[in-house]
Short mmCIF file of C-alpha atoms in Angstrom, two decimals:
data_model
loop_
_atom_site.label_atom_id
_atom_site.label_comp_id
_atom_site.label_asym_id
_atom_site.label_seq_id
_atom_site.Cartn_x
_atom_site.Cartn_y
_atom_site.Cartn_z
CA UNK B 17 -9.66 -8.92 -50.21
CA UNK B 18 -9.34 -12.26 -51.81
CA UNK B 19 -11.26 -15.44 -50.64
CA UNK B 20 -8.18 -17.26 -49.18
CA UNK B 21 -7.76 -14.36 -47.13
CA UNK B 22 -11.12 -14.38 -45.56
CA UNK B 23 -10.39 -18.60 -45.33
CA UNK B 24 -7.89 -17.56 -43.31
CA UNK B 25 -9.45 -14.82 -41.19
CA UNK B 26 -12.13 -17.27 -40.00
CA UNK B 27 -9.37 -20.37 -39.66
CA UNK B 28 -7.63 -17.36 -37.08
CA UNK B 29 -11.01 -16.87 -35.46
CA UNK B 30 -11.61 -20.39 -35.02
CA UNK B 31 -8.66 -21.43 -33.75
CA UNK B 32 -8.88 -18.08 -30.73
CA UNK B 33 -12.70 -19.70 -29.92
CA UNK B 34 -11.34 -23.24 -30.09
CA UNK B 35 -7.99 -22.28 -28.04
CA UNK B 36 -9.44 -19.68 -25.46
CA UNK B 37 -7.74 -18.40 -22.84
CA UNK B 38 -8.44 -20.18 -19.43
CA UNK B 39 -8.54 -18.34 -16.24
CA UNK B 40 -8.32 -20.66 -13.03
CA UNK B 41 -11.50 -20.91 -11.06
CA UNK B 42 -9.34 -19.38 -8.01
CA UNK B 43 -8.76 -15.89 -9.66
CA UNK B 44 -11.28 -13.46 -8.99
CA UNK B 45 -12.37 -10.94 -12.09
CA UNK B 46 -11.89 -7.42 -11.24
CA UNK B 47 -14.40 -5.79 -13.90
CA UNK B 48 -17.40 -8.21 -12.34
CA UNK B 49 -19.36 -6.66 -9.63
CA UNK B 50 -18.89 -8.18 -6.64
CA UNK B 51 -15.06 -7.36 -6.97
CA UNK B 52 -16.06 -3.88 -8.23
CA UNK B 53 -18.20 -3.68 -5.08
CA UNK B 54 -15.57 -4.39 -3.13
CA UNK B 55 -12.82 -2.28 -4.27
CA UNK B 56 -15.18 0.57 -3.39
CA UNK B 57 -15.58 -0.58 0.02
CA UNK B 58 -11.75 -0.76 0.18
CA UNK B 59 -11.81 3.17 -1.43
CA UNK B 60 -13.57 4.29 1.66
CA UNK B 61 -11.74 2.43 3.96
CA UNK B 62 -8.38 4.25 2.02
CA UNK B 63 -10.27 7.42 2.43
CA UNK B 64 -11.10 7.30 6.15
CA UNK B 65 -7.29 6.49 7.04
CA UNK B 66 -6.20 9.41 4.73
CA UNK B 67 -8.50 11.89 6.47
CA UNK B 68 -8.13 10.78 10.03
CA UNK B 69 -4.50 9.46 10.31
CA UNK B 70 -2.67 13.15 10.10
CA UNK B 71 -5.27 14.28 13.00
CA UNK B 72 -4.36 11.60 15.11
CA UNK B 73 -0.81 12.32 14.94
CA UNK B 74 -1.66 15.50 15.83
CA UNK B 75 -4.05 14.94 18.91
CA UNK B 76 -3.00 11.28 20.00
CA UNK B 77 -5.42 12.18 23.05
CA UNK B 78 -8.14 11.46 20.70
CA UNK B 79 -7.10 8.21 20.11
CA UNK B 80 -4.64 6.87 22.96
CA UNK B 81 -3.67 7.94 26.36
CA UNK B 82 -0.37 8.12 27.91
CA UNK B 83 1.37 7.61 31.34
CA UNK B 84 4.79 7.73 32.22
CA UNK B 85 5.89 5.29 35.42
CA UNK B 86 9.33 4.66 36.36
CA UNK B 87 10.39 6.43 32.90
CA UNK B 88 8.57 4.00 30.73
CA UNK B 89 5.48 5.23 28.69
CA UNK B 90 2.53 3.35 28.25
CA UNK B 91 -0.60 3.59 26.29
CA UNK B 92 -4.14 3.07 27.58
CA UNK B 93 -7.42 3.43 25.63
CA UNK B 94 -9.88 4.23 28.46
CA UNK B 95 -12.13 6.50 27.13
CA UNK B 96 -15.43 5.36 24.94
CA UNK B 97 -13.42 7.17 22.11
CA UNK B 98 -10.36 5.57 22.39
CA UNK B 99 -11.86 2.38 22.05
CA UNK B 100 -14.36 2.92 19.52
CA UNK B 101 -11.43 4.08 17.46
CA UNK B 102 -8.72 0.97 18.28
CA UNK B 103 -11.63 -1.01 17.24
CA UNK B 104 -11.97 0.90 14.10
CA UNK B 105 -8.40 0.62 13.47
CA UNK B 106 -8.35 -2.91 14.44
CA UNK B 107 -11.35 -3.70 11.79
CA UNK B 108 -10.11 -1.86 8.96
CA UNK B 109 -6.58 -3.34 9.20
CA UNK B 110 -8.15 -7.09 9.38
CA UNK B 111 -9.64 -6.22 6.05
CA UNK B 112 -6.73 -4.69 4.77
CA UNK B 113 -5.20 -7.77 4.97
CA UNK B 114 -7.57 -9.62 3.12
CA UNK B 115 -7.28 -7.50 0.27
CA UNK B 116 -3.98 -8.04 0.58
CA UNK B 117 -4.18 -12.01 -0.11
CA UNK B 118 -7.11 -11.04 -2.61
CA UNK B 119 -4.82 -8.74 -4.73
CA UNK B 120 -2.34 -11.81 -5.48
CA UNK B 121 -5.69 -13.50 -7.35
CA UNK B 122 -7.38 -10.58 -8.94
CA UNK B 123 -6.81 -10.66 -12.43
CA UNK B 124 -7.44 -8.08 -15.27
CA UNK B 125 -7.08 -7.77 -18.67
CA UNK B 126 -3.07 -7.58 -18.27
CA UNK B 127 -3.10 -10.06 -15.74
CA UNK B 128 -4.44 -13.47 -16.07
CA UNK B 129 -2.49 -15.83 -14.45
CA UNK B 130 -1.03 -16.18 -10.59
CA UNK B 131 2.55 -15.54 -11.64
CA UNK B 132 1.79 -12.38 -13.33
CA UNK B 133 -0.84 -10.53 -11.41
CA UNK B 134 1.50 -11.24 -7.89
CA UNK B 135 4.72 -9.99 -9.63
CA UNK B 136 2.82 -7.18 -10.99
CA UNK B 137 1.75 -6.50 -6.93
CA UNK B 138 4.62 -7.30 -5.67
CA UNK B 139 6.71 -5.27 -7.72
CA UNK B 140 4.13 -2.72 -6.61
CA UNK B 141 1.91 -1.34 -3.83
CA UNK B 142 2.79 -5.04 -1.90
CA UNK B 143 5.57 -3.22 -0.30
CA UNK B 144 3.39 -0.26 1.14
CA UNK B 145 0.62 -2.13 1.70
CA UNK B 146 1.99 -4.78 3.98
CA UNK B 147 3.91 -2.56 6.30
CA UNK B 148 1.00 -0.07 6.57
CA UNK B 149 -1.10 -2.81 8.10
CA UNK B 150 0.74 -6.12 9.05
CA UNK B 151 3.02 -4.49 11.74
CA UNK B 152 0.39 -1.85 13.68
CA UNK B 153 -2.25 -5.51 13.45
CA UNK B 154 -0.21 -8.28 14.34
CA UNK B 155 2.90 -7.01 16.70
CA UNK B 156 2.05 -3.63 17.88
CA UNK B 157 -1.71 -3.91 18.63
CA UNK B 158 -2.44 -0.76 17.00
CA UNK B 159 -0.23 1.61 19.56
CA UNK B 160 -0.01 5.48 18.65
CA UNK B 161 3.89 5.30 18.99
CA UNK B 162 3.64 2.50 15.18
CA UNK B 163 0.68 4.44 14.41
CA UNK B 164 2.75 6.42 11.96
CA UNK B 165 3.37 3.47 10.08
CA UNK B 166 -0.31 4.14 8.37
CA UNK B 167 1.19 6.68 6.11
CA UNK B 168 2.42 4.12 3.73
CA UNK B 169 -1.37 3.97 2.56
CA UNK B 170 -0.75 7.53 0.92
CA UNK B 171 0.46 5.68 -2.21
CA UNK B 172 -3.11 5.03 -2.50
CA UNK B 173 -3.96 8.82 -2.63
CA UNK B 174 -5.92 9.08 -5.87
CA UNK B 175 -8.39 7.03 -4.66
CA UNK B 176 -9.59 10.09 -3.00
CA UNK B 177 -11.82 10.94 -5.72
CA UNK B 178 -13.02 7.98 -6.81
CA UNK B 179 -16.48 7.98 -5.06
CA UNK B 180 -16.47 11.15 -6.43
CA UNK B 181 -16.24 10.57 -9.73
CA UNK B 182 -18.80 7.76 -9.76
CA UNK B 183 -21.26 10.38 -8.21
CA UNK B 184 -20.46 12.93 -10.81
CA UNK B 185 -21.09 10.09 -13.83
CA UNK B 186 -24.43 9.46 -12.33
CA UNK B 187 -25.62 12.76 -11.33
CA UNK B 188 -24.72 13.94 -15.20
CA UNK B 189 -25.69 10.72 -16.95
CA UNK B 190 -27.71 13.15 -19.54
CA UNK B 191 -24.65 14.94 -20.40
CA UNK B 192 -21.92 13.94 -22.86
CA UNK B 193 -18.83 12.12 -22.41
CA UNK B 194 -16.64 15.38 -22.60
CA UNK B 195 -18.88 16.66 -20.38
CA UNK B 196 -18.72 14.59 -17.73
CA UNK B 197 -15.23 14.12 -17.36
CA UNK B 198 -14.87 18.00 -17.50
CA UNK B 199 -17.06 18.72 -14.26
CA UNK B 200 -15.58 15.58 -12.83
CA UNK B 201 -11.87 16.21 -13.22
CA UNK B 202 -12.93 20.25 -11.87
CA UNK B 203 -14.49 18.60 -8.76
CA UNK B 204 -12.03 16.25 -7.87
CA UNK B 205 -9.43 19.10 -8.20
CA UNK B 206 -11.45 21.06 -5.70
CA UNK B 207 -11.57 17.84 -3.61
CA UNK B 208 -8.05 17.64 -3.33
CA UNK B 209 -7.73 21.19 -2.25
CA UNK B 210 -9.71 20.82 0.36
CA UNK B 211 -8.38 17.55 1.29
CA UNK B 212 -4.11 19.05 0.85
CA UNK B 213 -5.90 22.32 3.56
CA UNK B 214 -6.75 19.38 5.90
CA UNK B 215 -3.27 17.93 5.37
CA UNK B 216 -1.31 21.30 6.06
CA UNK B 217 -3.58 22.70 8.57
CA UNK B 218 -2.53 19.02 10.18
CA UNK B 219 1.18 19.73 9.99
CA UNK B 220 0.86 23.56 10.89
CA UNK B 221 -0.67 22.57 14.40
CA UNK B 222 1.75 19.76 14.39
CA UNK B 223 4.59 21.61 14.33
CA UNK B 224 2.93 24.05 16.54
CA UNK B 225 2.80 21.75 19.38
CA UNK B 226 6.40 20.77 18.72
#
């Protein structure tokens, strides 16, 4: 390598510390902690819909009752259950649409600047994620018959193993790399065997009732 070529391997270095790129104090860094803290509080929330929405479209009892007067239904939660759950519901779709907002300012390593990171979201899960939470929060007051509505969050289905996976990584720290992602990706497969045998065992009694 000749000198003039170093020259201008520092000039090139220089000029990237001198010129760096400047993130807005608005956007919020998604590999810092308390965004990575977050995101797995949104990963349970994910994970509670996925396991409990298909059983409450099976048993709506557990979650809403019904009464028919004059030919018009309406819904009632009475019971310490019911309630519990609406509020539930009613909590986790609140926060669902703060990480809404949030996802137009989180930025990553592809995205650093407003216009990128919300075309990116729009042009992705924005779509899924607003109608599985703006419509059942703000004009339907959680009701079972918009309750279905919910299953838009099942784009977000592979976040099913993600607590998983962090678990596994810890509990076999000592182990290699290879290692670890071995017994992790075998886990997460059994996970989602269990979790598909909640799904049709859902639609089985489902379709039993019809």
């Amino acid at each position: 390598m000749m000198i003039d070529d170093i020259n201008d391997d520092d000039d090139d270095e220089s000029q990237i510390i001198e010129n760096p790129s400047k993130i807005k104090w608005y956007l919020i860094d998604t590999e810092k902690n308390p965004c990575i803290v977050w995101n797995f509080f949104i990963t349970l929330l994910i994970i509670y819909n996925l396991v409990v929405f298909p059983y409450v479209v099976v048993f709506k009892e557990v979650y809403i009752n019904s009464e028919t007067e004059d030919g018009v239904i309406s819904y009632e939660f009475e019971t310490p259950t019911q309630k519990t759950l609406y509020k539930i519901e009613l909590a986790i779709d609140i926060i669902q649409t703060i990480e809404i907002f949030l996802n137009f300012i989180k930025y990553s390593r592809a995205h650093k600047d407003f216009s990128s990171i919300s075309s990116s979201y729009l042009q992705g899960y924005f779509v899924f994620d607003f109608i599985g939470t703006i419509p059942c929060l703000l004009f339907y007051n959680e009701q079972w018959p918009y309750y279905w509505l919910k299953v838009f969050r099942f784009i977000h289905i592979f976040r099913l193993t993600i607590p998983l996976k962090y678990f596994m990584h810890w509990a076999l720290s000592k182990y290699s790399k290879k290692r670890q992602n071995d017994l992790s990706g075998f886990t997460s497969l059994i996970l989602f065997v269990v979790y598909i045998s909640h799904l049709m065992a859902c639609i089985w009694l489902f379709l039993g009732k019809m």
